[in-house]
JSON list of C-alpha atoms in Angstrom, two decimals:
[
{"chain": "A", "resi": 1, "resn": "MET", "atom": "CA", "xyz": [-0.75, -7.72, 29.42]},
{"chain": "A", "resi": 2, "resn": "ALA", "atom": "CA", "xyz": [0.83, -8.30, 26.00]},
{"chain": "A", "resi": 3, "resn": "LYS", "atom": "CA", "xyz": [-1.05, -6.92, 23.01]},
{"chain": "A", "resi": 4, "resn": "LYS", "atom": "CA", "xyz": [-2.22, -9.47, 20.46]},
{"chain": "A", "resi": 5, "resn": "LYS", "atom": "CA", "xyz": [-0.23, -9.15, 17.25]},
{"chain": "A", "resi": 6, "resn": "ASN", "atom": "CA", "xyz": [-3.03, -9.74, 14.77]},
{"chain": "A", "resi": 7, "resn": "ALA", "atom": "CA", "xyz": [-5.79, -7.89, 16.61]},
{"chain": "A", "resi": 8, "resn": "PRO", "atom": "CA", "xyz": [-8.46, -6.54, 14.21]},
{"chain": "A", "resi": 9, "resn": "VAL", "atom": "CA", "xyz": [-8.23, -2.87, 13.30]},
{"chain": "A", "resi": 10, "resn": "GLN", "atom": "CA", "xyz": [-10.72, -0.86, 15.35]},
{"chain": "A", "resi": 11, "resn": "VAL", "atom": "CA", "xyz": [-12.79, 1.52, 13.21]},
{"chain": "A", "resi": 12, "resn": "GLN", "atom": "CA", "xyz": [-14.56, 4.28, 15.10]},
{"chain": "A", "resi": 13, "resn": "ALA", "atom": "CA", "xyz": [-18.36, 4.31, 14.72]},
{"chain": "A", "resi": 14, "resn": "LEU", "atom": "CA", "xyz": [-19.94, 7.58, 13.59]},
{"chain": "A", "resi": 15, "resn": "PRO", "atom": "CA", "xyz": [-23.01, 9.04, 15.35]},
{"chain": "A", "resi": 16, "resn": "ALA", "atom": "CA", "xyz": [-26.41, 8.55, 13.71]},
{"chain": "A", "resi": 17, "resn": "GLY", "atom": "CA", "xyz": [-27.42, 11.34, 11.36]},
{"chain": "A", "resi": 18, "resn": "TYR", "atom": "CA", "xyz": [-23.83, 12.54, 10.98]},
{"chain": "A", "resi": 19, "resn": "VAL", "atom": "CA", "xyz": [-23.17, 14.52, 7.78]},
{"chain": "A", "resi": 20, "resn": "PRO", "atom": "CA", "xyz": [-19.52, 15.09, 6.77]},
{"chain": "A", "resi": 21, "resn": "THR", "atom": "CA", "xyz": [-18.39, 18.69, 6.32]},
{"chain": "A", "resi": 22, "resn": "LEU", "atom": "CA", "xyz": [-17.43, 18.20, 2.67]},
{"chain": "A", "resi": 23, "resn": "LYS", "atom": "CA", "xyz": [-20.85, 16.70, 1.87]},
{"chain": "A", "resi": 24, "resn": "LYS", "atom": "CA", "xyz": [-22.48, 19.88, 3.21]},
{"chain": "A", "resi": 25, "resn": "VAL", "atom": "CA", "xyz": [-19.99, 21.99, 1.22]},
{"chain": "A", "resi": 26, "resn": "TYR", "atom": "CA", "xyz": [-20.85, 20.00, -1.93]},
{"chain": "A", "resi": 27, "resn": "LYS", "atom": "CA", "xyz": [-24.60, 20.58, -1.58]},
{"chain": "A", "resi": 28, "resn": "GLU", "atom": "CA", "xyz": [-24.47, 24.20, -0.41]},
{"chain": "A", "resi": 29, "resn": "GLU", "atom": "CA", "xyz": [-21.48, 25.64, -2.31]},
{"chain": "A", "resi": 30, "resn": "ILE", "atom": "CA", "xyz": [-20.07, 23.33, -5.01]},
{"chain": "A", "resi": 31, "resn": "VAL", "atom": "CA", "xyz": [-23.36, 22.47, -6.76]},
{"chain": "A", "resi": 32, "resn": "PRO", "atom": "CA", "xyz": [-24.38, 26.16, -7.24]},
{"chain": "A", "resi": 33, "resn": "ALA", "atom": "CA", "xyz": [-20.83, 27.09, -8.34]},
{"chain": "A", "resi": 34, "resn": "LEU", "atom": "CA", "xyz": [-20.66, 24.34, -10.98]},
{"chain": "A", "resi": 35, "resn": "MET", "atom": "CA", "xyz": [-24.20, 25.05, -12.22]},
{"chain": "A", "resi": 36, "resn": "LYS", "atom": "CA", "xyz": [-23.14, 28.64, -12.84]},
{"chain": "A", "resi": 37, "resn": "GLN", "atom": "CA", "xyz": [-19.76, 27.71, -14.38]},
{"chain": "A", "resi": 38, "resn": "PHE", "atom": "CA", "xyz": [-21.10, 25.09, -16.84]},
{"chain": "A", "resi": 39, "resn": "SER", "atom": "CA", "xyz": [-24.66, 26.49, -17.29]},
{"chain": "A", "resi": 40, "resn": "TYR", "atom": "CA", "xyz": [-26.38, 23.27, -16.23]},
{"chain": "A", "resi": 41, "resn": "SER", "atom": "CA", "xyz": [-30.17, 23.36, -16.48]},
{"chain": "A", "resi": 42, "resn": "SER", "atom": "CA", "xyz": [-30.70, 20.78, -13.73]},
{"chain": "A", "resi": 43, "resn": "VAL", "atom": "CA", "xyz": [-29.02, 19.88, -10.44]},
{"chain": "A", "resi": 44, "resn": "MET", "atom": "CA", "xyz": [-28.88, 16.27, -11.68]},
{"chain": "A", "resi": 45, "resn": "GLN", "atom": "CA", "xyz": [-26.35, 17.29, -14.37]},
{"chain": "A", "resi": 46, "resn": "VAL", "atom": "CA", "xyz": [-23.82, 18.47, -11.78]},
{"chain": "A", "resi": 47, "resn": "PRO", "atom": "CA", "xyz": [-20.98, 15.92, -11.51]},
{"chain": "A", "resi": 48, "resn": "ARG", "atom": "CA", "xyz": [-20.48, 14.22, -8.18]},
{"chain": "A", "resi": 49, "resn": "LEU", "atom": "CA", "xyz": [-17.83, 12.08, -6.53]},
{"chain": "A", "resi": 50, "resn": "VAL", "atom": "CA", "xyz": [-18.92, 8.42, -6.59]},
{"chain": "A", "resi": 51, "resn": "LYS", "atom": "CA", "xyz": [-16.06, 6.62, -4.83]},
{"chain": "A", "resi": 52, "resn": "ILE", "atom": "CA", "xyz": [-12.40, 6.79, -3.86]},
{"chain": "A", "resi": 53, "resn": "THR", "atom": "CA", "xyz": [-10.24, 3.70, -4.24]},
{"chain": "A", "resi": 54, "resn": "ILE", "atom": "CA", "xyz": [-6.84, 3.39, -2.56]},
{"chain": "A", "resi": 55, "resn": "ASN", "atom": "CA", "xyz": [-4.39, 0.81, -3.89]},
{"chain": "A", "resi": 56, "resn": "GLU", "atom": "CA", "xyz": [-1.09, -0.20, -2.36]},
{"chain": "A", "resi": 57, "resn": "GLY", "atom": "CA", "xyz": [1.20, -2.57, -4.22]},
{"chain": "A", "resi": 58, "resn": "VAL", "atom": "CA", "xyz": [3.66, -4.58, -2.13]},
{"chain": "A", "resi": 59, "resn": "GLY", "atom": "CA", "xyz": [6.26, -6.06, -4.48]},
{"chain": "A", "resi": 60, "resn": "ASP", "atom": "CA", "xyz": [8.03, -8.01, -1.73]},
{"chain": "A", "resi": 61, "resn": "GLY", "atom": "CA", "xyz": [4.70, -9.57, -0.79]},
{"chain": "A", "resi": 62, "resn": "VAL", "atom": "CA", "xyz": [5.27, -12.26, -3.41]},
{"chain": "A", "resi": 63, "resn": "GLN", "atom": "CA", "xyz": [8.00, -13.70, -1.18]},
{"chain": "A", "resi": 64, "resn": "ASP", "atom": "CA", "xyz": [6.55, -12.69, 2.20]},
{"chain": "A", "resi": 65, "resn": "LYS", "atom": "CA", "xyz": [2.78, -12.72, 2.71]},
{"chain": "A", "resi": 66, "resn": "LYS", "atom": "CA", "xyz": [3.21, -11.10, 6.15]},
{"chain": "A", "resi": 67, "resn": "LEU", "atom": "CA", "xyz": [4.32, -7.83, 4.48]},
{"chain": "A", "resi": 68, "resn": "VAL", "atom": "CA", "xyz": [1.00, -7.65, 2.61]},
{"chain": "A", "resi": 69, "resn": "GLU", "atom": "CA", "xyz": [-0.96, -8.32, 5.80]},
{"chain": "A", "resi": 70, "resn": "GLU", "atom": "CA", "xyz": [0.90, -5.50, 7.58]},
{"chain": "A", "resi": 71, "resn": "ALA", "atom": "CA", "xyz": [0.26, -3.17, 4.61]},
{"chain": "A", "resi": 72, "resn": "ALA", "atom": "CA", "xyz": [-3.46, -4.07, 4.73]},
{"chain": "A", "resi": 73, "resn": "GLU", "atom": "CA", "xyz": [-3.57, -3.19, 8.44]},
{"chain": "A", "resi": 74, "resn": "GLU", "atom": "CA", "xyz": [-1.91, 0.17, 7.73]},
{"chain": "A", "resi": 75, "resn": "LEU", "atom": "CA", "xyz": [-4.28, 0.90, 4.86]},
{"chain": "A", "resi": 76, "resn": "SER", "atom": "CA", "xyz": [-7.27, 0.04, 7.07]},
{"chain": "A", "resi": 77, "resn": "LEU", "atom": "CA", "xyz": [-6.06, 2.62, 9.61]},
{"chain": "A", "resi": 78, "resn": "ILE", "atom": "CA", "xyz": [-5.55, 5.27, 6.90]},
{"chain": "A", "resi": 79, "resn": "ALA", "atom": "CA", "xyz": [-8.93, 4.70, 5.23]},
{"chain": "A", "resi": 80, "resn": "GLY", "atom": "CA", "xyz": [-11.02, 3.98, 8.34]},
{"chain": "A", "resi": 81, "resn": "GLN", "atom": "CA", "xyz": [-12.37, 0.86, 6.62]},
{"chain": "A", "resi": 82, "resn": "LYS", "atom": "CA", "xyz": [-11.04, -2.69, 6.37]},
{"chain": "A", "resi": 83, "resn": "ALA", "atom": "CA", "xyz": [-8.73, -3.14, 3.39]},
{"chain": "A", "resi": 84, "resn": "VAL", "atom": "CA", "xyz": [-8.80, -6.28, 1.25]},
{"chain": "A", "resi": 85, "resn": "ILE", "atom": "CA", "xyz": [-5.74, -8.17, 0.02]},
{"chain": "A", "resi": 86, "resn": "THR", "atom": "CA", "xyz": [-5.39, -8.29, -3.78]},
{"chain": "A", "resi": 87, "resn": "LYS", "atom": "CA", "xyz": [-4.07, -11.27, -5.71]},
{"chain": "A", "resi": 88, "resn": "SER", "atom": "CA", "xyz": [-2.42, -11.48, -9.11]},
{"chain": "A", "resi": 89, "resn": "ARG", "atom": "CA", "xyz": [-4.78, -12.29, -11.99]},
{"chain": "A", "resi": 90, "resn": "LYS", "atom": "CA", "xyz": [-2.23, -13.97, -14.25]},
{"chain": "A", "resi": 91, "resn": "ASP", "atom": "CA", "xyz": [1.27, -15.46, -14.38]},
{"chain": "A", "resi": 92, "resn": "ILE", "atom": "CA", "xyz": [4.14, -13.03, -15.11]},
{"chain": "A", "resi": 93, "resn": "SER", "atom": "CA", "xyz": [7.42, -14.92, -15.35]},
{"chain": "A", "resi": 94, "resn": "ASN", "atom": "CA", "xyz": [9.66, -11.80, -15.35]},
{"chain": "A", "resi": 95, "resn": "PHE", "atom": "CA", "xyz": [8.42, -10.93, -11.85]},
{"chain": "A", "resi": 96, "resn": "LYS", "atom": "CA", "xyz": [8.33, -14.58, -10.65]},
{"chain": "A", "resi": 97, "resn": "LEU", "atom": "CA", "xyz": [4.60, -14.07, -10.25]},
{"chain": "A", "resi": 98, "resn": "ARG", "atom": "CA", "xyz": [2.03, -16.85, -10.35]},
{"chain": "A", "resi": 99, "resn": "LYS", "atom": "CA", "xyz": [-1.72, -16.42, -10.65]},
{"chain": "A", "resi": 100, "resn": "GLY", "atom": "CA", "xyz": [-3.34, -16.07, -7.20]},
{"chain": "A", "resi": 101, "resn": "MET", "atom": "CA", "xyz": [-0.27, -14.73, -5.36]},
{"chain": "A", "resi": 102, "resn": "THR", "atom": "CA", "xyz": [-0.81, -11.84, -2.93]},
{"chain": "A", "resi": 103, "resn": "VAL", "atom": "CA", "xyz": [0.57, -8.63, -4.45]},
{"chain": "A", "resi": 104, "resn": "GLY", "atom": "CA", "xyz": [-1.01, -5.75, -2.58]},
{"chain": "A", "resi": 105, "resn": "THR", "atom": "CA", "xyz": [-4.00, -4.33, -0.79]},
{"chain": "A", "resi": 106, "resn": "LYS", "atom": "CA", "xyz": [-6.86, -1.98, -1.61]},
{"chain": "A", "resi": 107, "resn": "VAL", "atom": "CA", "xyz": [-9.92, -0.30, -0.17]},
{"chain": "A", "resi": 108, "resn": "THR", "atom": "CA", "xyz": [-12.95, 1.33, -1.83]},
{"chain": "A", "resi": 109, "resn": "LEU", "atom": "CA", "xyz": [-14.62, 4.21, 0.01]},
{"chain": "A", "resi": 110, "resn": "ARG", "atom": "CA", "xyz": [-18.13, 5.52, -0.61]},
{"chain": "A", "resi": 111, "resn": "GLY", "atom": "CA", "xyz": [-20.53, 7.81, 1.23]},
{"chain": "A", "resi": 112, "resn": "VAL", "atom": "CA", "xyz": [-19.54, 9.18, 4.65]},
{"chain": "A", "resi": 113, "resn": "LYS", "atom": "CA", "xyz": [-16.14, 7.45, 4.79]},
{"chain": "A", "resi": 114, "resn": "MET", "atom": "CA", "xyz": [-15.26, 8.77, 1.32]},
{"chain": "A", "resi": 115, "resn": "TYR", "atom": "CA", "xyz": [-15.92, 12.39, 2.38]},
{"chain": "A", "resi": 116, "resn": "GLU", "atom": "CA", "xyz": [-14.07, 11.90, 5.68]},
{"chain": "A", "resi": 117, "resn": "PHE", "atom": "CA", "xyz": [-11.01, 10.51, 3.91]},
{"chain": "A", "resi": 118, "resn": "LEU", "atom": "CA", "xyz": [-11.07, 13.28, 1.29]},
{"chain": "A", "resi": 119, "resn": "GLU", "atom": "CA", "xyz": [-11.14, 15.98, 3.98]},
{"chain": "A", "resi": 120, "resn": "LYS", "atom": "CA", "xyz": [-8.25, 14.37, 5.87]},
{"chain": "A", "resi": 121, "resn": "LEU", "atom": "CA", "xyz": [-6.25, 14.03, 2.63]},
{"chain": "A", "resi": 122, "resn": "ILE", "atom": "CA", "xyz": [-6.74, 17.70, 1.66]},
{"chain": "A", "resi": 123, "resn": "ARG", "atom": "CA", "xyz": [-6.41, 19.35, 5.08]},
{"chain": "A", "resi": 124, "resn": "VAL", "atom": "CA", "xyz": [-3.93, 17.14, 6.92]},
{"chain": "A", "resi": 125, "resn": "SER", "atom": "CA", "xyz": [-1.97, 14.69, 4.75]},
{"chain": "A", "resi": 126, "resn": "LEU", "atom": "CA", "xyz": [-1.06, 16.56, 1.53]},
{"chain": "A", "resi": 127, "resn": "PRO", "atom": "CA", "xyz": [0.30, 19.60, 3.43]},
{"chain": "A", "resi": 128, "resn": "ARG", "atom": "CA", "xyz": [2.71, 17.21, 5.22]},
{"chain": "A", "resi": 129, "resn": "ILE", "atom": "CA", "xyz": [4.51, 16.35, 1.96]},
{"chain": "A", "resi": 130, "resn": "ARG", "atom": "CA", "xyz": [8.00, 17.84, 1.93]},
{"chain": "A", "resi": 131, "resn": "ASP", "atom": "CA", "xyz": [8.46, 20.73, -0.56]},
{"chain": "A", "resi": 132, "resn": "PHE", "atom": "CA", "xyz": [4.82, 20.39, -1.64]},
{"chain": "A", "resi": 133, "resn": "ASN", "atom": "CA", "xyz": [3.80, 22.66, -4.51]},
{"chain": "A", "resi": 134, "resn": "GLY", "atom": "CA", "xyz": [0.56, 21.12, -5.71]},
{"chain": "A", "resi": 135, "resn": "ILE", "atom": "CA", "xyz": [-0.58, 17.96, -7.48]},
{"chain": "A", "resi": 136, "resn": "SER", "atom": "CA", "xyz": [-0.69, 17.21, -11.20]},
{"chain": "A", "resi": 137, "resn": "GLY", "atom": "CA", "xyz": [-3.98, 18.10, -12.92]},
{"chain": "A", "resi": 138, "resn": "LYS", "atom": "CA", "xyz": [-3.90, 15.35, -15.57]},
{"chain": "A", "resi": 139, "resn": "LEU", "atom": "CA", "xyz": [-7.07, 13.23, -15.64]},
{"chain": "A", "resi": 140, "resn": "ASP", "atom": "CA", "xyz": [-7.76, 9.99, -17.53]},
{"chain": "A", "resi": 141, "resn": "GLY", "atom": "CA", "xyz": [-10.04, 11.36, -20.28]},
{"chain": "A", "resi": 142, "resn": "ARG", "atom": "CA", "xyz": [-13.19, 9.88, -18.68]},
{"chain": "A", "resi": 143, "resn": "GLY", "atom": "CA", "xyz": [-13.60, 12.25, -15.74]},
{"chain": "A", "resi": 144, "resn": "ASN", "atom": "CA", "xyz": [-11.56, 10.22, -13.23]},
{"chain": "A", "resi": 145, "resn": "TYR", "atom": "CA", "xyz": [-8.38, 11.27, -11.46]},
{"chain": "A", "resi": 146, "resn": "SER", "atom": "CA", "xyz": [-5.52, 9.17, -10.04]},
{"chain": "A", "resi": 147, "resn": "LEU", "atom": "CA", "xyz": [-3.08, 10.59, -7.51]},
{"chain": "A", "resi": 148, "resn": "GLY", "atom": "CA", "xyz": [0.17, 8.77, -6.77]},
{"chain": "A", "resi": 149, "resn": "LEU", "atom": "CA", "xyz": [1.82, 9.23, -3.38]},
{"chain": "A", "resi": 150, "resn": "LYS", "atom": "CA", "xyz": [5.39, 8.06, -2.75]},
{"chain": "A", "resi": 151, "resn": "GLU", "atom": "CA", "xyz": [5.03, 7.56, 1.01]},
{"chain": "A", "resi": 152, "resn": "GLN", "atom": "CA", "xyz": [2.14, 6.44, 3.21]},
{"chain": "A", "resi": 153, "resn": "ILE", "atom": "CA", "xyz": [3.77, 8.10, 6.24]},
{"chain": "A", "resi": 154, "resn": "ILE", "atom": "CA", "xyz": [2.13, 11.46, 5.37]},
{"chain": "A", "resi": 155, "resn": "PHE", "atom": "CA", "xyz": [-1.02, 10.10, 7.02]},
{"chain": "A", "resi": 156, "resn": "PRO", "atom": "CA", "xyz": [-1.16, 10.83, 10.78]},
{"chain": "A", "resi": 157, "resn": "GLU", "atom": "CA", "xyz": [-2.32, 7.28, 11.61]},
{"chain": "A", "resi": 158, "resn": "ILE", "atom": "CA", "xyz": [1.07, 5.84, 10.63]},
{"chain": "A", "resi": 159, "resn": "ASP", "atom": "CA", "xyz": [3.42, 5.64, 13.61]},
{"chain": "A", "resi": 160, "resn": "MET", "atom": "CA", "xyz": [7.02, 6.23, 12.50]},
{"chain": "A", "resi": 161, "resn": "ASP", "atom": "CA", "xyz": [8.33, 4.87, 15.83]},
{"chain": "A", "resi": 162, "resn": "LYS", "atom": "CA", "xyz": [7.20, 1.41, 14.75]},
{"chain": "A", "resi": 163, "resn": "ASN", "atom": "CA", "xyz": [9.56, 1.82, 11.77]},
{"chain": "A", "resi": 164, "resn": "PRO", "atom": "CA", "xyz": [7.08, 0.98, 9.00]},
{"chain": "A", "resi": 165, "resn": "LYS", "atom": "CA", "xyz": [8.23, -0.05, 5.56]},
{"chain": "A", "resi": 166, "resn": "ILE", "atom": "CA", "xyz": [7.70, 2.83, 3.14]},
{"chain": "A", "resi": 167, "resn": "HIS", "atom": "CA", "xyz": [5.04, 2.10, 0.51]},
{"chain": "A", "resi": 168, "resn": "GLY", "atom": "CA", "xyz": [3.57, 4.15, -2.28]},
{"chain": "A", "resi": 169, "resn": "LEU", "atom": "CA", "xyz": [-0.18, 4.60, -2.64]},
{"chain": "A", "resi": 170, "resn": "GLU", "atom": "CA", "xyz": [-2.42, 5.26, -5.63]},
{"chain": "A", "resi": 171, "resn": "ILE", "atom": "CA", "xyz": [-5.65, 7.11, -4.87]},
{"chain": "A", "resi": 172, "resn": "THR", "atom": "CA", "xyz": [-8.30, 7.16, -7.61]},
{"chain": "A", "resi": 173, "resn": "PHE", "atom": "CA", "xyz": [-11.24, 9.57, -7.57]},
{"chain": "A", "resi": 174, "resn": "VAL", "atom": "CA", "xyz": [-14.19, 8.30, -9.64]},
{"chain": "A", "resi": 175, "resn": "THR", "atom": "CA", "xyz": [-16.73, 10.96, -10.68]},
{"chain": "A", "resi": 176, "resn": "THR", "atom": "CA", "xyz": [-19.88, 11.12, -12.81]},
{"chain": "A", "resi": 177, "resn": "ALA", "atom": "CA", "xyz": [-18.39, 13.94, -14.92]},
{"chain": "A", "resi": 178, "resn": "ASP", "atom": "CA", "xyz": [-18.66, 13.62, -18.70]},
{"chain": "A", "resi": 179, "resn": "SER", "atom": "CA", "xyz": [-15.39, 15.43, -19.32]},
{"chain": "A", "resi": 180, "resn": "ASP", "atom": "CA", "xyz": [-12.02, 16.00, -17.65]},
{"chain": "A", "resi": 181, "resn": "GLU", "atom": "CA", "xyz": [-12.76, 19.73, -17.48]},
{"chain": "A", "resi": 182, "resn": "GLU", "atom": "CA", "xyz": [-15.89, 19.16, -15.37]},
{"chain": "A", "resi": 183, "resn": "ALA", "atom": "CA", "xyz": [-14.17, 16.59, -13.13]},
{"chain": "A", "resi": 184, "resn": "HIS", "atom": "CA", "xyz": [-11.19, 18.93, -12.63]},
{"chain": "A", "resi": 185, "resn": "ALA", "atom": "CA", "xyz": [-13.56, 21.75, -11.64]},
{"chain": "A", "resi": 186, "resn": "LEU", "atom": "CA", "xyz": [-15.39, 19.46, -9.19]},
{"chain": "A", "resi": 187, "resn": "LEU", "atom": "CA", "xyz": [-12.20, 18.24, -7.48]},
{"chain": "A", "resi": 188, "resn": "LYS", "atom": "CA", "xyz": [-10.78, 21.76, -7.38]},
{"chain": "A", "resi": 189, "resn": "GLU", "atom": "CA", "xyz": [-13.96, 23.00, -5.67]},
{"chain": "A", "resi": 190, "resn": "PHE", "atom": "CA", "xyz": [-13.57, 20.24, -3.07]},
{"chain": "A", "resi": 191, "resn": "GLY", "atom": "CA", "xyz": [-10.13, 21.68, -2.33]},
{"chain": "A", "resi": 192, "resn": "LEU", "atom": "CA", "xyz": [-7.66, 19.37, -4.09]},
{"chain": "A", "resi": 193, "resn": "PRO", "atom": "CA", "xyz": [-4.53, 21.55, -4.45]},
{"chain": "A", "resi": 194, "resn": "PHE", "atom": "CA", "xyz": [-3.75, 21.34, -8.16]},
{"chain": "A", "resi": 195, "resn": "LYS", "atom": "CA", "xyz": [-0.64, 23.11, -9.44]},
{"chain": "A", "resi": 196, "resn": "LYS", "atom": "CA", "xyz": [-1.44, 26.74, -10.29]},
{"chain": "A", "resi": 197, "resn": "ASN", "atom": "CA", "xyz": [-0.73, 26.45, -14.01]},
{"chain": "A", "resi": 198, "resn": "GLN", "atom": "CA", "xyz": [-3.11, 23.48, -14.41]}
]
């Protein structure tokens, strides 16, 4: 029987009471380590990861809406949550862009799915980058970190045999940290492989 082309992406349900490994690590190891490092007087002062947003711009999507839909399906597989299609907010004549045109796709992860994605990113996907020697440690000045990836094919869910179009991704980690130093320490404790000199 032929497979339907636009079948919805199946997202696996997690068992009740499931706690992701990195959430346990945060409570049992990261919180005490950061309290000691920054001399916090209360557990509530320890920065935490609030959400992870993944954005994928599809420049050719202005001419072909189908490309954006395919990118959204891929991103849904990568994130384990349905991605939404983003539209342009204003007219930009240089890019032949009109307000309301589809330009990309994004997903925002919180809670269990956020921790699951973070673990997969650190332990599976980043080590698959060719000649990988760590990620840049530059944050945005407000305790948030954006990581740009040139290819989505580093994620195991992407099937190269289907010859996908190569897209870049931007992954943003939003934390409650008051400073870049605290956010950097938090993300490093989670296992993000920053370059050794940063």
